[in-house]
PDB file of C-alpha atoms in Angstrom:
ATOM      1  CA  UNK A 204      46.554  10.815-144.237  1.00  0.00           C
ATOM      2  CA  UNK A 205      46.107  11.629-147.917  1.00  0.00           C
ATOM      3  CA  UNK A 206      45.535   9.407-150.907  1.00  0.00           C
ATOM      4  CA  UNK A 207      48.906   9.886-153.234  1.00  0.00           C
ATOM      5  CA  UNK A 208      48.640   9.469-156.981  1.00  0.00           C
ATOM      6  CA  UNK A 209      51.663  11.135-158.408  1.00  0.00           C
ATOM      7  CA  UNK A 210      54.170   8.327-159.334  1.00  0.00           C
ATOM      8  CA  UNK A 211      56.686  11.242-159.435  1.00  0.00           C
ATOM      9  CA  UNK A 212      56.296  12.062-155.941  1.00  0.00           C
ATOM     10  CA  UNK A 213      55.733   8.380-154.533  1.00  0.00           C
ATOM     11  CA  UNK A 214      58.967   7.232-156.567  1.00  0.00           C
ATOM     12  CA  UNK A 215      60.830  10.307-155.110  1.00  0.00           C
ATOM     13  CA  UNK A 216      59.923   8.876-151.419  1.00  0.00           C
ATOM     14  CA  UNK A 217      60.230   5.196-151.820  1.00  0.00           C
ATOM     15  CA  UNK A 218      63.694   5.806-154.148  1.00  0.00           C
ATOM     16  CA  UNK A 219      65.575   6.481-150.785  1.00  0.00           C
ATOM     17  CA  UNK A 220      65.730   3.163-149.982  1.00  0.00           C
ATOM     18  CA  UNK A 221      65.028   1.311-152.972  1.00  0.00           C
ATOM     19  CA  UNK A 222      65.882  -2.163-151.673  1.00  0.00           C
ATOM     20  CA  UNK A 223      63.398  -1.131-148.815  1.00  0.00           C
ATOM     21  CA  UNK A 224      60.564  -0.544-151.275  1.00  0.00           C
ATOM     22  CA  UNK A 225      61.824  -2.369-153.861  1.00  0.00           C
ATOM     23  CA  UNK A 226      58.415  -4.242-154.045  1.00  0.00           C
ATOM     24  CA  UNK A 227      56.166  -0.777-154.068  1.00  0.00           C
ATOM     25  CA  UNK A 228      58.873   0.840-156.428  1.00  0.00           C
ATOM     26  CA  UNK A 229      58.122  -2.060-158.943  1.00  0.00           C
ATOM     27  CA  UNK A 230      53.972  -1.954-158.216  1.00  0.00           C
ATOM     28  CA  UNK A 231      54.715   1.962-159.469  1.00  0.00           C
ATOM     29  CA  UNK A 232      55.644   0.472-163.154  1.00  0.00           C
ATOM     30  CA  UNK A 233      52.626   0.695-165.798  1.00  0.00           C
ATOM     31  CA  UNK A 234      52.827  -3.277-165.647  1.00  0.00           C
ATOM     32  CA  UNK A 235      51.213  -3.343-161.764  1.00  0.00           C
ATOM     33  CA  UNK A 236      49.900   0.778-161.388  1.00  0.00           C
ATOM     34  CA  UNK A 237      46.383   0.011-162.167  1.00  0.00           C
ATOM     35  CA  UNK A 238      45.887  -2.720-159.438  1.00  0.00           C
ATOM     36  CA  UNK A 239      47.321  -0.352-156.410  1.00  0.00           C
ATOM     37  CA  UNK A 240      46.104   2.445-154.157  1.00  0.00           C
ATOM     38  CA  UNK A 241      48.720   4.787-152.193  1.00  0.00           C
ATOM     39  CA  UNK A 242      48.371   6.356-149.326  1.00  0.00           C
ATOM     40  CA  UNK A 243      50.616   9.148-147.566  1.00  0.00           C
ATOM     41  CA  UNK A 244      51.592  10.754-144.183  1.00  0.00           C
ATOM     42  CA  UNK A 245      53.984  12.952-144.725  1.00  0.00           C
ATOM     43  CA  UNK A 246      57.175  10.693-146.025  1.00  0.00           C
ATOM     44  CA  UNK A 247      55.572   7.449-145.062  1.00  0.00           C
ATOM     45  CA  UNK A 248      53.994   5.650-147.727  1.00  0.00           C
ATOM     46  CA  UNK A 249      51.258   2.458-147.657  1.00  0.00           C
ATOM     47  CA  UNK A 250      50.225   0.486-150.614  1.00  0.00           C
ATOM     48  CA  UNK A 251      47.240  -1.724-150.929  1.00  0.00           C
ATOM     49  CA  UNK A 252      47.627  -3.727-153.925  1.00  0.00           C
ATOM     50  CA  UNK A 253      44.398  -5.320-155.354  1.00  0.00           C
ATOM     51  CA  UNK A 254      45.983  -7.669-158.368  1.00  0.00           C
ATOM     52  CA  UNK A 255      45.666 -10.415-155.402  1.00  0.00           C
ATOM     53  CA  UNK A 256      42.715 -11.493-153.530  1.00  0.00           C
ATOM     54  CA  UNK A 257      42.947 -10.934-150.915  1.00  0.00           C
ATOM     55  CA  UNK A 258      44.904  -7.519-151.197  1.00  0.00           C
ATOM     56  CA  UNK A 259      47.203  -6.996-149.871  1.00  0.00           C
ATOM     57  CA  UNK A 260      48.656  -4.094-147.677  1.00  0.00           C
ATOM     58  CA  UNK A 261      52.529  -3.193-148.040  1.00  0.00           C
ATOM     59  CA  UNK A 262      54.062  -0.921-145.475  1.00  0.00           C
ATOM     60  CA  UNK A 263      57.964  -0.968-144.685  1.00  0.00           C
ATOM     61  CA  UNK A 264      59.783   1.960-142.453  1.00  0.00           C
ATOM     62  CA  UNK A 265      63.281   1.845-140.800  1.00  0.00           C
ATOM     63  CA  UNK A 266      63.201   1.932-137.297  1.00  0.00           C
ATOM     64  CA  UNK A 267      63.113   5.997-137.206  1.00  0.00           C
ATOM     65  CA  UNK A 268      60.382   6.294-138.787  1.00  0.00           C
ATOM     66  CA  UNK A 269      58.053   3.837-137.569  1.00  0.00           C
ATOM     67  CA  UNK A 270      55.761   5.837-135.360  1.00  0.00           C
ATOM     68  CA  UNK A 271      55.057   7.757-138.592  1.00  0.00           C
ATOM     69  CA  UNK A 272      54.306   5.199-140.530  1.00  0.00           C
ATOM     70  CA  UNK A 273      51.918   3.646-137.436  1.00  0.00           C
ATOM     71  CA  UNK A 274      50.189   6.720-137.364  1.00  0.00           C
ATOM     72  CA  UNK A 275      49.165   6.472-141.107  1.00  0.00           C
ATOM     73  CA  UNK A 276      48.404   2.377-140.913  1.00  0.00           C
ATOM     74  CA  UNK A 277      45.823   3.796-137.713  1.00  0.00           C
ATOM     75  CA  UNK A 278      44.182   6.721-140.355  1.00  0.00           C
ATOM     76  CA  UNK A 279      44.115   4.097-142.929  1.00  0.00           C
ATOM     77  CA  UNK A 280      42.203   1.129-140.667  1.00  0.00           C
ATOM     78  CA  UNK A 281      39.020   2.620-141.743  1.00  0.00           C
ATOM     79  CA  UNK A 282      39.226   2.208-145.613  1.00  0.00           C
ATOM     80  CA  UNK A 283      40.524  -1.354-145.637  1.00  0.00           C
ATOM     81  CA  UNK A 284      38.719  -4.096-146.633  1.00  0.00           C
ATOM     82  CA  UNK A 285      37.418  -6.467-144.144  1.00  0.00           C
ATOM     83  CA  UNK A 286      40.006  -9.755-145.155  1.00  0.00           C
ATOM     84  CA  UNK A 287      43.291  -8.545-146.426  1.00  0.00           C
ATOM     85  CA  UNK A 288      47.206  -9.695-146.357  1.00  0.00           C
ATOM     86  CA  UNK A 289      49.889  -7.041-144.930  1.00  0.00           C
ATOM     87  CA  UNK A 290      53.591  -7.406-144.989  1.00  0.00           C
ATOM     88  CA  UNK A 291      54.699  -4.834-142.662  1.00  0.00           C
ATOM     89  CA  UNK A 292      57.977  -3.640-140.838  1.00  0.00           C
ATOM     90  CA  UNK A 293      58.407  -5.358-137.231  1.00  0.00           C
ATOM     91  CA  UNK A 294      55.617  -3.664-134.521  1.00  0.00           C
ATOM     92  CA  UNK A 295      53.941  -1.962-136.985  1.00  0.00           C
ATOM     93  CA  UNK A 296      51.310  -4.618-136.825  1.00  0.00           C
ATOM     94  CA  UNK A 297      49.516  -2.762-133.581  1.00  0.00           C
ATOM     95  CA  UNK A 298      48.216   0.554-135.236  1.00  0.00           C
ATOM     96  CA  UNK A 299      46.136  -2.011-136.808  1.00  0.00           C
ATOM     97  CA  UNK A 300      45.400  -4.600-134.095  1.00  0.00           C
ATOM     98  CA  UNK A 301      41.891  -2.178-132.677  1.00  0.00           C
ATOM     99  CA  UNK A 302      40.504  -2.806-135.772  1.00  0.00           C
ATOM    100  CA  UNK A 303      41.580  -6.095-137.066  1.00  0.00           C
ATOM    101  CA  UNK A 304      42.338  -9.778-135.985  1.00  0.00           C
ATOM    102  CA  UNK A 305      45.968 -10.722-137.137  1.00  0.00           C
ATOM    103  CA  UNK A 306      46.988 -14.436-138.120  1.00  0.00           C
ATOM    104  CA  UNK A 307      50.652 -14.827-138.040  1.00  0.00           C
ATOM    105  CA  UNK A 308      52.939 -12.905-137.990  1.00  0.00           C
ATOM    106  CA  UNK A 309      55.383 -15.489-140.322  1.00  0.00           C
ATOM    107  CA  UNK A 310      58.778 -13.906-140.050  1.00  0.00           C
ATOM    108  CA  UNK A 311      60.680 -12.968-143.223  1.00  0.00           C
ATOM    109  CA  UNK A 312      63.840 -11.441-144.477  1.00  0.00           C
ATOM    110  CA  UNK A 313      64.298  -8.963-146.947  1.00  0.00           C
ATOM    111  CA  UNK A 314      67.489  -9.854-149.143  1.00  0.00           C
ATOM    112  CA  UNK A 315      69.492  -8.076-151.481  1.00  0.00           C
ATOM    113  CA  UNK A 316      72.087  -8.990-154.563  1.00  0.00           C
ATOM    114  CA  UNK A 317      75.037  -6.988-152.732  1.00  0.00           C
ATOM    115  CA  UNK A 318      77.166  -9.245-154.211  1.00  0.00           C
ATOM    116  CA  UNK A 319      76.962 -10.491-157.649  1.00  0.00           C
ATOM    117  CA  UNK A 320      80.320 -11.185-157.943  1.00  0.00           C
ATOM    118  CA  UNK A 321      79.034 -14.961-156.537  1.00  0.00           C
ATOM    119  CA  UNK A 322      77.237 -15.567-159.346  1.00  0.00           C
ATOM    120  CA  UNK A 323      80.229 -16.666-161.205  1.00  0.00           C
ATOM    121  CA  UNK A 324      80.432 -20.000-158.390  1.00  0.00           C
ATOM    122  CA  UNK A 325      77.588 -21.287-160.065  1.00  0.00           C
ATOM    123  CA  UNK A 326      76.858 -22.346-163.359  1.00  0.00           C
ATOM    124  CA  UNK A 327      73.495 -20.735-164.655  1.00  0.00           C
ATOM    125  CA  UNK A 328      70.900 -23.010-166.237  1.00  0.00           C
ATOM    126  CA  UNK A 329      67.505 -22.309-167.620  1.00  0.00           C
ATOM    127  CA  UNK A 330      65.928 -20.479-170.456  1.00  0.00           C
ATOM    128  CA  UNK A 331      63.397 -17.975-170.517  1.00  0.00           C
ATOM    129  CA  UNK A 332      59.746 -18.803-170.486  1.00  0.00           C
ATOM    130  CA  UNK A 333      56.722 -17.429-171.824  1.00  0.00           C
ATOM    131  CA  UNK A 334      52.848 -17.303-172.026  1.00  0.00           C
ATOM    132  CA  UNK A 335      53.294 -20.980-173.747  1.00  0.00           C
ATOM    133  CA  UNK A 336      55.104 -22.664-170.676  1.00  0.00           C
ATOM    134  CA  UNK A 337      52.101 -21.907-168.344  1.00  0.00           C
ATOM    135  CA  UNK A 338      50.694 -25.361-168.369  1.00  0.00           C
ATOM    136  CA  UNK A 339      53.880 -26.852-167.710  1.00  0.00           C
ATOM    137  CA  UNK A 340      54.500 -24.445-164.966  1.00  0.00           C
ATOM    138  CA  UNK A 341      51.018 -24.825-162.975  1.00  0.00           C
ATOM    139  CA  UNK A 342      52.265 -28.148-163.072  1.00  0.00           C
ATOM    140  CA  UNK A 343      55.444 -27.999-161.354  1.00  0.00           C
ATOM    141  CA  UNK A 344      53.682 -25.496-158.846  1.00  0.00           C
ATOM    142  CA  UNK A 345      50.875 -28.037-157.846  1.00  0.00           C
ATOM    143  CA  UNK A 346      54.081 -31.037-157.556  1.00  0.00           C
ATOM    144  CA  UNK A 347      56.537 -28.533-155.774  1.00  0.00           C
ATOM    145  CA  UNK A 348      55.285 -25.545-154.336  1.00  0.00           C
ATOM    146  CA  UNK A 349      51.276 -25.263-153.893  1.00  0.00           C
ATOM    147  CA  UNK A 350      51.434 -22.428-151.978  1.00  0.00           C
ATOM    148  CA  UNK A 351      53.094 -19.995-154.325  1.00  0.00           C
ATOM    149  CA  UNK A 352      52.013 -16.390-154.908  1.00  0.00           C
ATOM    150  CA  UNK A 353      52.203 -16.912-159.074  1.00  0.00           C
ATOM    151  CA  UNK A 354      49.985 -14.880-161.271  1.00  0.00           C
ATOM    152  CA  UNK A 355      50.056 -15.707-164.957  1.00  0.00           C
ATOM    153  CA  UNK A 356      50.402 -12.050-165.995  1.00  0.00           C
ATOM    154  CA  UNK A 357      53.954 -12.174-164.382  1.00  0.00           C
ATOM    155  CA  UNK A 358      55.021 -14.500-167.737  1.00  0.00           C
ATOM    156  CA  UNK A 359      54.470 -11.619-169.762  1.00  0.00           C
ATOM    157  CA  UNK A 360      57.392  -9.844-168.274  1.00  0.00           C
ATOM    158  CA  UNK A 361      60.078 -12.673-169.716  1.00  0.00           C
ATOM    159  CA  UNK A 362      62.010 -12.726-166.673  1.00  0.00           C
ATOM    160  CA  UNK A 363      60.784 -16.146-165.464  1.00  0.00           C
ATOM    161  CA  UNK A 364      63.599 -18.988-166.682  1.00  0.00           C
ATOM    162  CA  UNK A 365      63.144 -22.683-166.015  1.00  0.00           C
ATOM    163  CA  UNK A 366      64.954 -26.305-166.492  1.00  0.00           C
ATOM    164  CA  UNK A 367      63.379 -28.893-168.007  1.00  0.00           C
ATOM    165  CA  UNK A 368      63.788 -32.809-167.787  1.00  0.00           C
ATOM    166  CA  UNK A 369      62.699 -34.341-171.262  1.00  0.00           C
ATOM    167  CA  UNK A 370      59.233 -32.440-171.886  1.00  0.00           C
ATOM    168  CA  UNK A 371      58.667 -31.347-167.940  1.00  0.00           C
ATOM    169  CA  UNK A 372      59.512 -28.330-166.305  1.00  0.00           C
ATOM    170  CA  UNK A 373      61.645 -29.377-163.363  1.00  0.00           C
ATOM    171  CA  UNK A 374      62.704 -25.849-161.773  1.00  0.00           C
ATOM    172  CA  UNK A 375      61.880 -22.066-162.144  1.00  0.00           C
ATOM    173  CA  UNK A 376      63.088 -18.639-160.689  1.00  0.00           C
ATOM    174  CA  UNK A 377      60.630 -15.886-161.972  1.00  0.00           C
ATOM    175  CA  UNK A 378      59.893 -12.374-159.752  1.00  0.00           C
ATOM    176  CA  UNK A 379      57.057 -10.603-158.471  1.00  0.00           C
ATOM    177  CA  UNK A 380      58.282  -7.030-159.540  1.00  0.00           C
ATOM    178  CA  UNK A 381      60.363  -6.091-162.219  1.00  0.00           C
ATOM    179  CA  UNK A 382      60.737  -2.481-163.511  1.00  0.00           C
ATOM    180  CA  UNK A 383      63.908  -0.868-165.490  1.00  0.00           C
ATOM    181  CA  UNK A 384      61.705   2.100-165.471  1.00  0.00           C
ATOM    182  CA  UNK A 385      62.339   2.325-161.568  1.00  0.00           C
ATOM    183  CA  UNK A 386      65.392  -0.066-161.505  1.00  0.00           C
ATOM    184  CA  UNK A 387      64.243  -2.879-159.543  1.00  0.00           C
ATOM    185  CA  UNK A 388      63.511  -6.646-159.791  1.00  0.00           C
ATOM    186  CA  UNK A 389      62.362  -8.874-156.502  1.00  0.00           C
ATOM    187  CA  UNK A 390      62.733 -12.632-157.449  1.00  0.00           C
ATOM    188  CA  UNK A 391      59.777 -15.156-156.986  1.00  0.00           C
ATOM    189  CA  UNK A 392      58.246 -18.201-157.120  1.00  0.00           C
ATOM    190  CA  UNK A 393      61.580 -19.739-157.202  1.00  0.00           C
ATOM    191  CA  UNK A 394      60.875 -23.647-156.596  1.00  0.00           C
ATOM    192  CA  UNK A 395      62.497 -27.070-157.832  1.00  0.00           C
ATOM    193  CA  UNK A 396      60.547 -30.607-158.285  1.00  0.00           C
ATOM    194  CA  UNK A 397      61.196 -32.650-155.254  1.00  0.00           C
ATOM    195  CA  UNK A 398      62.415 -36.249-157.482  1.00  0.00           C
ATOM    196  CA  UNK A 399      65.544 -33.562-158.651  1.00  0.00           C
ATOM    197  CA  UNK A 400      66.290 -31.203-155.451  1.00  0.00           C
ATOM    198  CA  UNK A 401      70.182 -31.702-154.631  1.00  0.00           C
ATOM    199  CA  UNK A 402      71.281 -31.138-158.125  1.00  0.00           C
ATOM    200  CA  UNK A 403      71.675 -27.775-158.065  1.00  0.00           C
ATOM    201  CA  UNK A 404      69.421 -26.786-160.311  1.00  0.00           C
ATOM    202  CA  UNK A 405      67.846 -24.448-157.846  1.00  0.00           C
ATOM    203  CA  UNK A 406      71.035 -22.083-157.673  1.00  0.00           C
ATOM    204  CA  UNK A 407      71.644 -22.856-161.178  1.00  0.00           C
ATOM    205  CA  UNK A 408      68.132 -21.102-162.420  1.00  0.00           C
ATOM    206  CA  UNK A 409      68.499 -18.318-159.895  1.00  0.00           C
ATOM    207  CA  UNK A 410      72.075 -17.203-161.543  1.00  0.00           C
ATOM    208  CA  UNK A 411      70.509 -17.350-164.654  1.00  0.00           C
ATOM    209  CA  UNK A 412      67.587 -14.685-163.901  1.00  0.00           C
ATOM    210  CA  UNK A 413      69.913 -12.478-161.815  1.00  0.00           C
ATOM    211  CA  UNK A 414      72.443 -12.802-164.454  1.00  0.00           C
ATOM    212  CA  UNK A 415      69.363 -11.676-167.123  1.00  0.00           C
ATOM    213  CA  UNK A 416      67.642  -8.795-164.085  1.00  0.00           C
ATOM    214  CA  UNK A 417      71.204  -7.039-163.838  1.00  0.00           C
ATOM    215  CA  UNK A 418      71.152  -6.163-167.570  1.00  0.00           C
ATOM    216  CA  UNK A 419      68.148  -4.666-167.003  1.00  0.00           C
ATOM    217  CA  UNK A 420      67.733  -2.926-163.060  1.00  0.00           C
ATOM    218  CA  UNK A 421      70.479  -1.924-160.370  1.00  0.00           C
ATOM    219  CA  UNK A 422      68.776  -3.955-157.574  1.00  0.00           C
ATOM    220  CA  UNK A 423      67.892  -7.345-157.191  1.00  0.00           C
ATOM    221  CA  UNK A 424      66.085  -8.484-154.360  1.00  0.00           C
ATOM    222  CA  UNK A 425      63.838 -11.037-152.816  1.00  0.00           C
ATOM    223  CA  UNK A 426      61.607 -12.103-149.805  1.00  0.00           C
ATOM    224  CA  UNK A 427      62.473 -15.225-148.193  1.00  0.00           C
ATOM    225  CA  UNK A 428      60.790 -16.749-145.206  1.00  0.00           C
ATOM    226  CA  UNK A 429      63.129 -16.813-142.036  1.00  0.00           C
ATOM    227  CA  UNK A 430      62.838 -20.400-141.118  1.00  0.00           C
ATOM    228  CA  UNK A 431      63.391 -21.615-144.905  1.00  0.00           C
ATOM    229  CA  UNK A 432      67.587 -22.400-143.644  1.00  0.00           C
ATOM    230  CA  UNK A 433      67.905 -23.807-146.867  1.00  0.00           C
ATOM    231  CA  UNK A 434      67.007 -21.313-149.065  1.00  0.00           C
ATOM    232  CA  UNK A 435      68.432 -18.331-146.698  1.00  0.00           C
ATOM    233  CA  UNK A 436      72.104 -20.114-147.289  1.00  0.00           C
ATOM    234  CA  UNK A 437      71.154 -20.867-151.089  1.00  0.00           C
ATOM    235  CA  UNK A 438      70.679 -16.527-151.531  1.00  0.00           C
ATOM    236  CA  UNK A 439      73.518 -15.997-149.403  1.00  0.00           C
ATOM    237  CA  UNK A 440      76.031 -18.466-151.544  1.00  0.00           C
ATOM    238  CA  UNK A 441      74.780 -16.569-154.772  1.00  0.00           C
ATOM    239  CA  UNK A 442      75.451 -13.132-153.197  1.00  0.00           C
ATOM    240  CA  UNK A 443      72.278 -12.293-151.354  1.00  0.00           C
ATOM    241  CA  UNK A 444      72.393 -10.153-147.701  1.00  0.00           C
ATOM    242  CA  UNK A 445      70.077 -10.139-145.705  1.00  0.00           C
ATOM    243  CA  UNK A 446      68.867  -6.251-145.022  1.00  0.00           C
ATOM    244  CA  UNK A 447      65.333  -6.067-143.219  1.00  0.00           C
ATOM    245  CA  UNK A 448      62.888  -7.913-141.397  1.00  0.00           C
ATOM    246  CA  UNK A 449      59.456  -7.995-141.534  1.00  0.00           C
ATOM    247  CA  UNK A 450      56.379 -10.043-140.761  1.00  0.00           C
ATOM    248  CA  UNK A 451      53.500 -10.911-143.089  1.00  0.00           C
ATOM    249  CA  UNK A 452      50.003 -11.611-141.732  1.00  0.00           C
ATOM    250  CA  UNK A 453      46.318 -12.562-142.692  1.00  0.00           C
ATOM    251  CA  UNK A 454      43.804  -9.396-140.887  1.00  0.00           C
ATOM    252  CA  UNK A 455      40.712  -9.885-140.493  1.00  0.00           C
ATOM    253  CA  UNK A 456      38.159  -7.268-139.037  1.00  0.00           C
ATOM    254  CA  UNK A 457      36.748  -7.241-136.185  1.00  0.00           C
ATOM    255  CA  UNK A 458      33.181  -7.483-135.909  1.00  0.00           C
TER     256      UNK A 458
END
């Protein structure tokens, strides 16, 4: 296990499957770099990004590779910090279970735009938001979705676009990562008031941003929790596929 901290090198890894990694490929732009640590075992990469708190611990493998990637989460156990969050590829969870105690795992599907051609059933709605919208916004996120991973630096990148009903922000689609540089966008924070859900506007701000990511990155993607039905079918009628699994837990170490 080495610390990595050539982009070149870690972008040359991750870039063979970019909807994989799309989240680390994004954390490699100058935007996120400075809050993340990387860590190698020979192709298998791990990020712990610290622009959260807790950090949080990213490490995705297909099923081949897995005992690599294990064997690099088990080197790593003794750096981590003692409370962290890891979204990690199915079983990968037990290099680190001798160290840590693991709450969860909640079950979530990666999800790809593989095809945008589905955009054009829905009418897109929204405009862009900026620095100025984030009152508004912490306001729709305490009404409609309090447990949302939002950080305010994210409305810097302009790819956040929302509805609004008279003066009030109603519905949003924003992303977590988005990077031309290394051609990837993973949509977030996506959430509509509950006093105007069935109206569409959900789908409707969605096509918007994906419509406003593809002039800008060849892969759109997001994370979606597995027993959220409604929003699974909402991805897939806009031209999302589902492509990975994985789980995402709270660790804790042992004492």
């Amino acid at each position: 296990m080495r610390a990595e901290h050539d982009r070149a090198v870690l972008a040359g890894l991750l870039g063979r499957d970019p909807v994989l990694h799309a989240y680390q490929l994004g954390d490699l732009d100058d935007f996120f770099w400075p809050y993340t640590s990387w860590f190698r075992r020979g192709d298998q990469v791990a990020l712990l990004y610290h622009g959260v708190e807790p950090p949080t611990l990213l490490a995705f493998a297909a099923p081949a590779q897995a005992g690599e990637l294990a064997a690099l989460l088990a080197d790593l156990t003794p750096v981590l910090p003692g409370r962290l969050y890891a979204h990690l590829s199915p079983g990968l969870e037990a290099a680190l279970a001798p160290a840590f105690d693991a709450d969860g795992p909640a079950a979530h599907h990666k999800m790809a735009l593989t095809d945008p051609a589905r955009l054009a059933g829905v009418v897109p709605a929204g405009r862009p938001l900026g620095p100025a919208d984030l009152p508004g916004l912490r306001t729709l996120y305490a009404q409609a979705y309090p447990g949302n991973w939002f950080d305010p630096r994210m409305l810097d990148t302009g790819q956040y676009v929302g509805v609004r009903d008279g003066d009030a922000l109603v519905a949003v689609a924003g992303v977590h990562v988005w990077s031309p540089a290394y051609g990837v966008a993973a949509l977030g924070n996506v959430t509509t008031h509950p006093r105007v859900r069935g109206r569409g506007l959900g789908a409707a701000v969605v096509a918007a941003l994906c419509h406003r990511l593809r002039e800008t990155v060849a892969h759109v993607t997001l994370n979606v929790r597995a027993d959220n039905g409604p929003a699974v079918r909402l991805y897939e009628r806009l031209g999302f596929t589902r492509v990975a699994d994985y789980g995402e837990f709270t660790l804790t170490a042992r004492r």
